[in-house]
Each structure stands twice: as C-alpha cells, then as structure tokens.
mmCIF file of C-alpha atoms in Angstrom:
data_model
loop_
_atom_site.group_PDB
_atom_site.id
_atom_site.type_symbol
_atom_site.label_atom_id
_atom_site.label_comp_id
_atom_site.label_asym_id
_atom_site.label_seq_id
_atom_site.Cartn_x
_atom_site.Cartn_y
_atom_site.Cartn_z
ATOM 1 C CA MET A 837 20.374 20.354 10.707
ATOM 2 C CA LEU A 838 20.133 23.877 12.539
ATOM 3 C CA VAL A 839 20.971 22.269 16.234
ATOM 4 C CA LEU A 840 19.122 25.291 19.394
ATOM 5 C CA SER A 841 20.035 24.805 22.806
ATOM 6 C CA ARG A 842 16.957 25.453 24.461
ATOM 7 C CA ARG A 843 16.598 25.229 28.270
ATOM 8 C CA LEU A 844 13.145 24.149 30.678
ATOM 9 C CA ASN A 845 9.483 26.078 29.188
ATOM 10 C CA GLU A 846 12.249 27.796 26.353
ATOM 11 C CA SER A 847 10.353 27.381 22.125
ATOM 12 C CA ILE A 848 11.162 27.959 19.228
ATOM 13 C CA GLN A 849 8.653 29.200 16.557
ATOM 14 C CA ILE A 850 8.615 26.925 12.970
ATOM 15 C CA GLY A 851 7.039 28.830 11.136
ATOM 16 C CA GLU A 852 3.830 31.431 11.507
ATOM 17 C CA ASP A 853 1.971 28.552 13.128
ATOM 18 C CA ILE A 854 3.933 25.475 14.962
ATOM 19 C CA GLN A 855 5.960 25.867 18.255
ATOM 20 C CA VAL A 856 7.673 23.766 20.078
ATOM 21 C CA THR A 857 8.643 24.210 23.258
ATOM 22 C CA VAL A 858 10.641 21.662 26.466
ATOM 23 C CA VAL A 859 7.504 20.780 28.893
ATOM 24 C CA ASP A 860 10.406 18.486 31.181
ATOM 25 C CA VAL A 861 13.856 17.741 31.533
ATOM 26 C CA ARG A 862 14.650 14.798 32.574
ATOM 27 C CA GLY A 863 17.433 11.923 32.357
ATOM 28 C CA ASP A 864 17.635 11.638 29.080
ATOM 29 C CA VAL A 865 13.675 12.679 28.302
ATOM 30 C CA VAL A 866 12.601 15.743 27.011
ATOM 31 C CA ARG A 867 9.135 15.980 26.331
ATOM 32 C CA LEU A 868 8.200 18.701 24.009
ATOM 33 C CA GLY A 869 5.259 20.235 23.710
ATOM 34 C CA ILE A 870 3.827 21.387 20.544
ATOM 35 C CA SER A 871 1.558 23.822 19.145
ATOM 36 C CA ALA A 872 -0.134 23.759 15.613
ATOM 37 C CA PRO A 873 -2.767 23.789 13.414
ATOM 38 C CA GLN A 874 -4.665 20.639 13.385
ATOM 39 C CA LYS A 875 -4.463 19.977 10.383
ATOM 40 C CA THR A 876 -0.799 20.346 10.693
ATOM 41 C CA GLN A 877 0.674 16.294 10.561
ATOM 42 C CA ILE A 878 3.207 14.777 13.708
ATOM 43 C CA TRP A 879 3.721 12.027 14.190
ATOM 44 C CA ARG A 880 6.600 10.127 16.359
ATOM 45 C CA LYS A 881 9.405 9.720 14.192
ATOM 46 C CA GLU A 882 10.305 5.431 14.479
ATOM 47 C CA LEU A 883 6.112 4.936 12.990
ATOM 48 C CA TRP A 884 7.201 6.980 10.227
ATOM 49 C CA ASP A 885 9.803 4.966 9.997
ATOM 50 C CA ALA A 886 7.822 2.102 10.396
ATOM 51 C CA ILE A 887 5.584 1.972 8.070
ATOM 52 C CA VAL A 888 8.844 3.275 5.074
ATOM 53 C CA GLU A 889 10.577 -0.103 5.833
ATOM 54 C CA GLU A 890 6.319 -2.528 6.130
ATOM 55 C CA ASN A 891 5.578 -0.632 2.326
ATOM 56 C CA ARG A 892 9.968 -1.652 1.045
ATOM 57 C CA LYS A 893 9.367 -5.357 2.742
ATOM 58 C CA ALA A 894 5.833 -6.117 1.242
ATOM 59 C CA ALA A 895 7.441 -4.403 -2.471
ATOM 60 C CA LEU A 896 10.859 -6.756 -2.153
ATOM 61 C CA ALA A 897 8.844 -9.919 -1.383
ATOM 62 C CA ALA A 898 6.299 -9.331 -4.342
ATOM 63 C CA ALA A 899 9.228 -8.764 -6.785
ATOM 64 C CA GLU A 900 10.435 -11.635 -5.104
ATOM 65 C CA SER A 901 7.715 -14.094 -5.573
ATOM 66 C CA SER A 902 6.852 -12.583 -9.197
ATOM 67 C CA LYS A 903 9.637 -14.785 -10.541
ATOM 68 C CA ARG A 904 8.695 -18.002 -8.688
ATOM 69 C CA THR A 905 5.487 -19.467 -9.475
ATOM 70 C CA VAL A 906 3.824 -18.110 -6.007
ATOM 71 C CA THR A 907 0.296 -18.792 -5.187
ATOM 72 C CA ALA A 908 -0.699 -15.383 -3.469
ATOM 73 C CA PRO A 909 -3.102 -16.418 0.309
ATOM 74 C CA GLN A 910 -6.567 -16.189 -0.788
ATOM 75 C CA LEU A 911 -9.140 -13.212 1.734
ATOM 76 C CA PRO A 912 -12.091 -14.402 1.695
ATOM 77 C CA VAL A 913 -13.650 -12.613 -1.853
ATOM 78 C CA SER A 914 -16.580 -11.140 -0.313
ATOM 79 C CA THR A 915 -14.109 -7.885 -0.357
ATOM 80 C CA PHE A 916 -14.747 -8.115 -4.117
ATOM 81 C CA SER A 917 -17.587 -5.382 -3.685
ATOM 82 C CA LYS A 918 -15.898 -2.978 -2.239
ATOM 83 C CA LEU A 919 -12.627 -2.934 -4.868
ATOM 84 C CA SER A 920 -14.779 -3.793 -7.403
ATOM 85 C CA LYS A 921 -16.102 -0.416 -7.070
ATOM 86 C CA LEU A 922 -12.505 0.986 -7.860
ATOM 87 C CA LYS A 923 -11.748 0.488 -11.498
ATOM 88 C CA THR A 924 -8.805 -3.215 -12.268
ATOM 89 C CA VAL A 925 -6.916 -3.197 -14.766
ATOM 90 C CA ARG A 926 -6.778 -6.956 -15.716
ATOM 91 C CA PRO A 927 -4.376 -8.221 -17.443
ATOM 92 C CA LYS A 928 -3.935 -10.313 -20.482
ATOM 93 C CA LYS A 929 -2.066 -13.665 -18.935
ATOM 94 C CA THR A 930 -3.810 -14.355 -16.486
ATOM 95 C CA THR A 931 -1.624 -17.284 -15.130
ATOM 96 C CA LYS A 932 2.120 -17.642 -14.531
ATOM 97 C CA VAL A 933 1.912 -20.679 -16.842
ATOM 98 C CA ASP A 934 1.057 -18.539 -19.178
ATOM 99 C CA LYS A 935 2.559 -15.974 -19.094
ATOM 100 C CA GLU A 936 6.005 -18.661 -19.796
ATOM 101 C CA LYS A 937 4.266 -19.679 -21.928
ATOM 102 C CA THR A 938 3.663 -16.195 -23.838
ATOM 103 C CA GLU A 939 7.406 -15.491 -23.387
ATOM 104 C CA LYS A 940 8.819 -18.572 -24.926
ATOM 105 C CA ALA A 941 6.428 -18.092 -28.023
ATOM 106 C CA ASP A 942 7.380 -14.172 -27.567
ATOM 107 C CA LYS A 943 10.897 -14.883 -28.560
ATOM 108 C CA THR A 944 10.002 -17.732 -31.455
ATOM 109 C CA ASP A 945 6.388 -16.486 -32.843
ATOM 110 C CA LYS A 946 5.342 -12.909 -32.535
ATOM 111 C CA THR A 947 1.837 -14.224 -34.269
ATOM 112 C CA ASP A 948 -0.441 -16.049 -31.534
ATOM 113 C CA ASP A 949 0.022 -13.410 -28.676
ATOM 114 C CA GLU A 950 -2.793 -11.519 -29.946
ATOM 115 C CA GLU A 951 -6.106 -12.729 -28.382
ATOM 116 C CA MET B 706 -13.168 11.153 -26.084
ATOM 117 C CA SER B 707 -9.933 10.404 -27.082
ATOM 118 C CA GLN B 708 -8.516 7.720 -24.959
ATOM 119 C CA THR B 709 -4.382 6.903 -24.779
ATOM 120 C CA VAL B 710 -3.528 3.196 -23.939
ATOM 121 C CA THR B 711 -0.515 3.065 -22.685
ATOM 122 C CA THR B 712 1.435 -0.330 -21.990
ATOM 123 C CA VAL B 713 3.536 -1.069 -19.199
ATOM 124 C CA SER B 714 5.888 -4.271 -18.823
ATOM 125 C CA THR B 715 5.509 -6.291 -15.460
ATOM 126 C CA SER B 716 7.688 -8.284 -13.687
ATOM 127 C CA ARG B 717 4.378 -10.066 -12.428
ATOM 128 C CA PHE B 718 1.574 -9.468 -15.416
ATOM 129 C CA GLY B 719 3.159 -9.003 -18.113
ATOM 130 C CA GLU B 720 2.178 -6.637 -20.981
ATOM 131 C CA ILE B 721 -0.269 -4.708 -19.012
ATOM 132 C CA SER B 722 -2.373 -1.900 -21.330
ATOM 133 C CA TYR B 723 -3.888 0.510 -19.163
ATOM 134 C CA SER B 724 -5.426 4.814 -20.241
ATOM 135 C CA GLU B 725 -5.721 7.599 -18.490
ATOM 136 C CA GLU B 726 -9.132 7.341 -16.308
ATOM 137 C CA ASP B 727 -6.794 3.690 -14.330
ATOM 138 C CA VAL B 728 -4.016 5.390 -13.077
ATOM 139 C CA LEU B 729 -4.440 6.425 -9.143
ATOM 140 C CA PHE B 730 -2.379 9.352 -9.119
ATOM 141 C CA PHE B 731 -0.592 10.136 -5.346
ATOM 142 C CA PRO B 732 0.717 13.486 -5.227
ATOM 143 C CA ARG B 733 3.481 12.870 -2.654
ATOM 144 C CA GLY B 734 4.184 8.823 -3.692
ATOM 145 C CA ILE B 735 4.153 6.081 -1.444
ATOM 146 C CA PRO B 736 6.468 6.114 1.715
ATOM 147 C CA ALA B 737 9.617 4.156 0.582
ATOM 148 C CA PHE B 738 8.068 5.067 -2.958
ATOM 149 C CA GLU B 739 8.306 9.131 -3.069
ATOM 150 C CA LYS B 740 9.375 9.186 -6.458
ATOM 151 C CA ASN B 741 6.894 7.232 -8.424
ATOM 152 C CA LEU B 742 3.480 8.674 -8.606
ATOM 153 C CA SER B 743 1.723 6.696 -10.281
ATOM 154 C CA TRP B 744 0.142 3.422 -10.311
ATOM 155 C CA ILE B 745 -2.172 1.682 -11.476
ATOM 156 C CA LEU B 746 -4.890 -1.525 -9.494
ATOM 157 C CA ALA B 747 -4.450 -4.733 -12.041
ATOM 158 C CA GLY B 748 -5.312 -7.954 -10.579
ATOM 159 C CA GLU B 749 -7.707 -11.197 -11.318
ATOM 160 C CA GLU B 750 -11.592 -10.830 -10.962
ATOM 161 C CA ASP B 751 -11.561 -13.962 -8.097
ATOM 162 C CA ASN B 752 -8.561 -13.070 -5.688
ATOM 163 C CA ALA B 753 -9.551 -10.323 -2.480
ATOM 164 C CA ILE B 754 -5.845 -9.621 -2.679
ATOM 165 C CA LYS B 755 -4.652 -6.850 -5.880
ATOM 166 C CA TRP B 756 -2.148 -4.802 -6.911
ATOM 167 C CA LEU B 757 -1.094 -1.995 -7.246
ATOM 168 C CA GLN B 758 1.837 -1.540 -9.963
ATOM 169 C CA SER B 759 3.823 1.057 -10.055
ATOM 170 C CA VAL B 760 3.526 2.432 -14.002
ATOM 171 C CA ASP B 761 7.117 3.286 -14.656
ATOM 172 C CA ASP B 762 8.810 0.470 -12.955
ATOM 173 C CA GLY B 763 7.652 -2.187 -13.619
ATOM 174 C CA ASP B 764 9.258 -4.854 -11.391
ATOM 175 C CA LEU B 765 8.108 -2.954 -8.484
ATOM 176 C CA ALA B 766 4.864 -3.452 -7.228
ATOM 177 C CA LEU B 767 3.165 -3.390 -4.401
ATOM 178 C CA PRO B 768 -0.456 -6.376 -3.330
ATOM 179 C CA VAL B 769 -3.070 -4.940 -1.455
ATOM 180 C CA THR B 770 -5.926 -5.257 -0.368
ATOM 181 C CA THR B 771 -9.611 -4.105 0.968
ATOM 182 C CA PRO B 772 -9.665 -3.792 5.004
ATOM 183 C CA ASP B 773 -12.586 -5.905 5.597
ATOM 184 C CA ALA B 774 -10.869 -8.787 4.381
ATOM 185 C CA VAL B 775 -8.629 -8.148 7.926
ATOM 186 C CA MET B 776 -10.769 -6.371 10.275
ATOM 187 C CA ALA B 777 -14.532 -6.207 9.960
ATOM 188 C CA ASP B 778 -15.751 -3.569 11.713
ATOM 189 C CA TYR B 779 -11.823 -1.323 10.348
ATOM 190 C CA ASN B 780 -13.192 2.475 11.088
ATOM 191 C CA ALA B 781 -9.970 4.462 10.379
ATOM 192 C CA LYS B 782 -9.867 7.758 11.375
ATOM 193 C CA ILE B 783 -8.549 10.395 8.899
ATOM 194 C CA PRO B 784 -6.829 13.872 8.672
ATOM 195 C CA GLU B 785 -8.353 16.824 8.445
ATOM 196 C CA ASP B 786 -4.517 17.153 5.408
ATOM 197 C CA ASP B 787 -4.951 14.348 3.684
ATOM 198 C CA LEU B 788 -8.798 14.534 2.497
ATOM 199 C CA ASP B 789 -7.334 17.573 1.420
ATOM 200 C CA LEU B 790 -5.027 16.211 -0.692
ATOM 201 C CA VAL B 791 -7.328 13.856 -2.340
ATOM 202 C CA GLY B 792 -10.098 16.484 -2.400
ATOM 203 C CA SER B 793 -12.747 15.465 -0.937
ATOM 204 C CA ARG B 794 -14.466 14.708 1.880
ATOM 205 C CA ASN B 795 -17.320 12.438 0.918
ATOM 206 C CA VAL B 796 -17.193 9.166 2.030
ATOM 207 C CA GLY B 797 -19.361 8.181 -1.414
ATOM 208 C CA ASP B 798 -16.102 8.879 -3.431
ATOM 209 C CA LEU B 799 -13.777 7.629 -0.575
ATOM 210 C CA VAL B 800 -12.269 3.958 -0.214
ATOM 211 C CA LEU B 801 -9.340 2.479 1.642
ATOM 212 C CA LEU B 802 -7.259 0.065 0.763
ATOM 213 C CA ILE B 803 -4.265 -1.997 3.095
ATOM 214 C CA VAL B 804 -1.574 -2.490 2.365
ATOM 215 C CA VAL B 805 -0.120 -6.589 2.920
ATOM 216 C CA SER B 806 3.337 -7.958 2.727
ATOM 217 C CA ILE B 807 3.826 -11.494 2.048
ATOM 218 C CA PRO B 808 6.577 -13.580 3.087
ATOM 219 C CA GLU B 809 7.703 -15.575 0.123
ATOM 220 C CA SER B 810 9.014 -18.032 1.938
ATOM 221 C CA ALA B 811 5.657 -17.661 4.409
ATOM 222 C CA PRO B 812 2.544 -16.451 2.861
ATOM 223 C CA TRP B 813 0.858 -17.954 6.386
ATOM 224 C CA ASP B 814 2.531 -15.394 8.086
ATOM 225 C CA THR B 815 0.805 -12.601 5.991
ATOM 226 C CA THR B 816 0.397 -9.371 7.671
ATOM 227 C CA ALA B 817 -1.723 -6.431 6.609
ATOM 228 C CA ASN B 818 -0.652 -2.426 7.471
ATOM 229 C CA LEU B 819 -3.690 -0.767 9.704
ATOM 230 C CA ARG B 820 -1.716 1.575 10.121
ATOM 231 C CA ALA B 821 -1.226 3.471 7.619
ATOM 232 C CA PRO B 822 -4.803 2.441 4.438
ATOM 233 C CA ILE B 823 -4.479 4.436 1.094
ATOM 234 C CA LEU B 824 -7.051 6.701 0.911
ATOM 235 C CA VAL B 825 -8.829 6.836 -2.323
ATOM 236 C CA ASN B 826 -11.279 9.382 -3.918
ATOM 237 C CA LEU B 827 -12.803 6.927 -7.090
ATOM 238 C CA LYS B 828 -14.224 10.648 -8.406
ATOM 239 C CA SER B 829 -10.522 12.617 -9.051
ATOM 240 C CA ARG B 830 -8.269 8.817 -8.856
ATOM 241 C CA ARG B 831 -5.788 11.259 -6.047
ATOM 242 C CA ALA B 832 -4.439 9.120 -3.503
ATOM 243 C CA VAL B 833 -2.443 9.211 -0.685
ATOM 244 C CA GLN B 834 -1.545 7.061 2.394
ATOM 245 C CA VAL B 835 -2.370 8.126 4.910
ATOM 246 C CA ILE B 836 -1.484 7.264 9.200
ATOM 247 C CA ALA B 837 -4.783 7.029 9.968
ATOM 248 C CA LEU B 838 -4.914 8.364 13.866
ATOM 249 C CA ASN B 839 -6.303 5.288 15.780
ATOM 250 C CA GLU B 840 -2.977 4.140 17.110
ATOM 251 C CA GLU B 841 -4.211 0.389 18.387
ATOM 252 C CA TYR B 842 -4.652 -0.412 14.845
ATOM 253 C CA PRO B 843 -0.786 -1.815 14.073
ATOM 254 C CA ILE B 844 0.974 -1.907 11.160
ATOM 255 C CA ARG B 845 1.503 -5.575 11.169
ATOM 256 C CA CYS B 846 -1.638 -7.385 11.624
ATOM 257 C CA PRO B 847 -2.043 -11.041 11.215
ATOM 258 C CA VAL B 848 -3.998 -11.927 8.315
ATOM 259 C CA PHE B 849 -4.289 -15.445 8.977
ATOM 260 C CA PRO B 850 -6.156 -16.564 12.244
ATOM 261 C CA GLU B 851 -3.612 -19.206 13.589
ATOM 262 C CA ASP B 852 -6.133 -22.629 13.186
ATOM 263 C CA VAL B 853 -5.575 -21.339 9.043
ATOM 264 C CA ARG B 854 -1.543 -20.629 9.878
ATOM 265 C CA GLU B 855 -1.457 -23.582 10.331
ATOM 266 C CA ASN B 856 -3.008 -25.698 7.706
ATOM 267 C CA MET B 857 -1.731 -23.695 5.126
ATOM 268 C CA LYS B 858 1.789 -24.065 6.377
ATOM 269 C CA LEU B 859 0.837 -27.621 6.345
ATOM 270 C CA SER B 860 -0.800 -28.136 2.953
ATOM 271 C CA ALA B 861 2.347 -26.623 2.551
ATOM 272 C CA THR B 862 5.435 -29.190 3.532
ATOM 273 C CA MET B 863 2.535 -31.444 1.852
ATOM 274 C CA LYS B 864 3.195 -30.107 -1.401
ATOM 275 C CA GLU B 865 6.642 -29.626 -1.286
ATOM 276 C CA GLY B 866 6.723 -34.033 0.143
ATOM 277 C CA VAL B 867 5.199 -34.683 -3.387
#
C-alpha cells in the first residue's frame, strides 16, 4: 500500500480527475474532501464490507437450509407479477421430498427419473 | 436459432437445465462472490422468494425477492455508473431484486438488504448489485411485522412439539 503524509489543506491526486484533500484534522478524526467525476462511486469502506458480509451470510444460511427440509418463509404472492417479467428457471423437482426420492431412485434405477 | 441446454447440479434443486438466454451475467460478480459471473434465477411458481443460483457452483445460491414485497414505496436511486454497466436507462428494461437473508434456525428473523439491490437489464440480461444512494435504506430490514414473527415462532414451536 502506498502511504503518503499530508498536512491540512494538502491534497493527493488519483489519476486524471480525482483529488482528495485533507479538510480537517481533529484528534483521531480526519475529514477528507473528495473531488471526482459524478459517476465515480465513493463509499465508506464499512458500508461495502457490510454488504459483502450480508451476501455471505445469506448464501451460507441458504446452503445450510438446502441440506434440510426447511420451508422458506412466504412473502406476499402479489410480488410475482413483477418477478414473472424475469425469466425464471423452474426446477423439475419441486419439493425436497421429491428430490430425495429421485436421488434414491438414481442410485438404484435410472429409468423413472425422466418425465 | 440453436439453443444449447446446459445442466447444473445444485444442492437446493438437484439438476437444473437452463439455456444460454436464462443466464444473468454479472460482469463484476456479486460482492463476496466476485468470481461467480454467471447466475440463473431459479424458483417455484408459488413462492415470492426466488434463488439466484450460481451456474459455476451448485452449492451457491442467494435468496432474492422483489423490493415491493418488503417495502411498498421502494424507490432506489441507482448510480449512473451501474446503469451504464447493465447498458440501459430505460425503466422498462430494468428490474430490481433484493437479497434476503433467512436465518436457518429463525426464519421469522428474515431480513432484506434494501440498500444494495440487484439491478437487472431484462434485455441484455446483464446485472450488478448496486449500492443505492438512499442512505436511509437499511442493509438488514426485517421482512415480517412483529405480529407475523410471533405467529411464525409459535407455529414453529408447535410443530416441534408434535
């Protein structure tokens, strides 16, 4: 990591169009002024980390629940009209029980798996 | 037109067959899963929760729903950069999905990430998880109102009793 020392009101330049200026230093708080093109996304790092963490948690819980028969909570079905705009892949095996059955069937007899 | 059908073996749905046009392409991956660029939306007709299923990793799926299931007047402000990434500014081409987190042992505590919706261009099928400019939108918004949560808890303990 590049480490630079800057005093109050001094800046660093990143690329052609981003400037970061030390606007205020008070105790252990440093205020930075950032000047960048509007399309540049600038976030507090904690926010990004929180989103990464939330995705990881959601995927982990999902992976755990897929091993067991846990019914996902129901949300209002009115939502569907919106979702139906998005092409959804419908799994052939709709229930966990069916899945287990066919898994068993797979081991012994392959033929009745296909519909 | 030839349609190649590919099959992926998933831990949630077993084998899923999908064609190229089912794939949602995330050029940046999904935060925490940056290497997984290709996903499909899988799910059942009668459940408002669908699953973003990675096609590269059968064990990786994220539950998603539409924002209005959680917040009636949801109105995320999307950075222009992200609109450019999916390649459309036409509202008719765009749809938002919300990642939900369903705690395995306490589904009544399900939360939705309203701050970081997934923006999908229906035409190009390019997608990106964005950070909405709405600072007031929580990352962990409880999905169920208090009374519903109490009922869910109650019926869960009753089932255990049987």
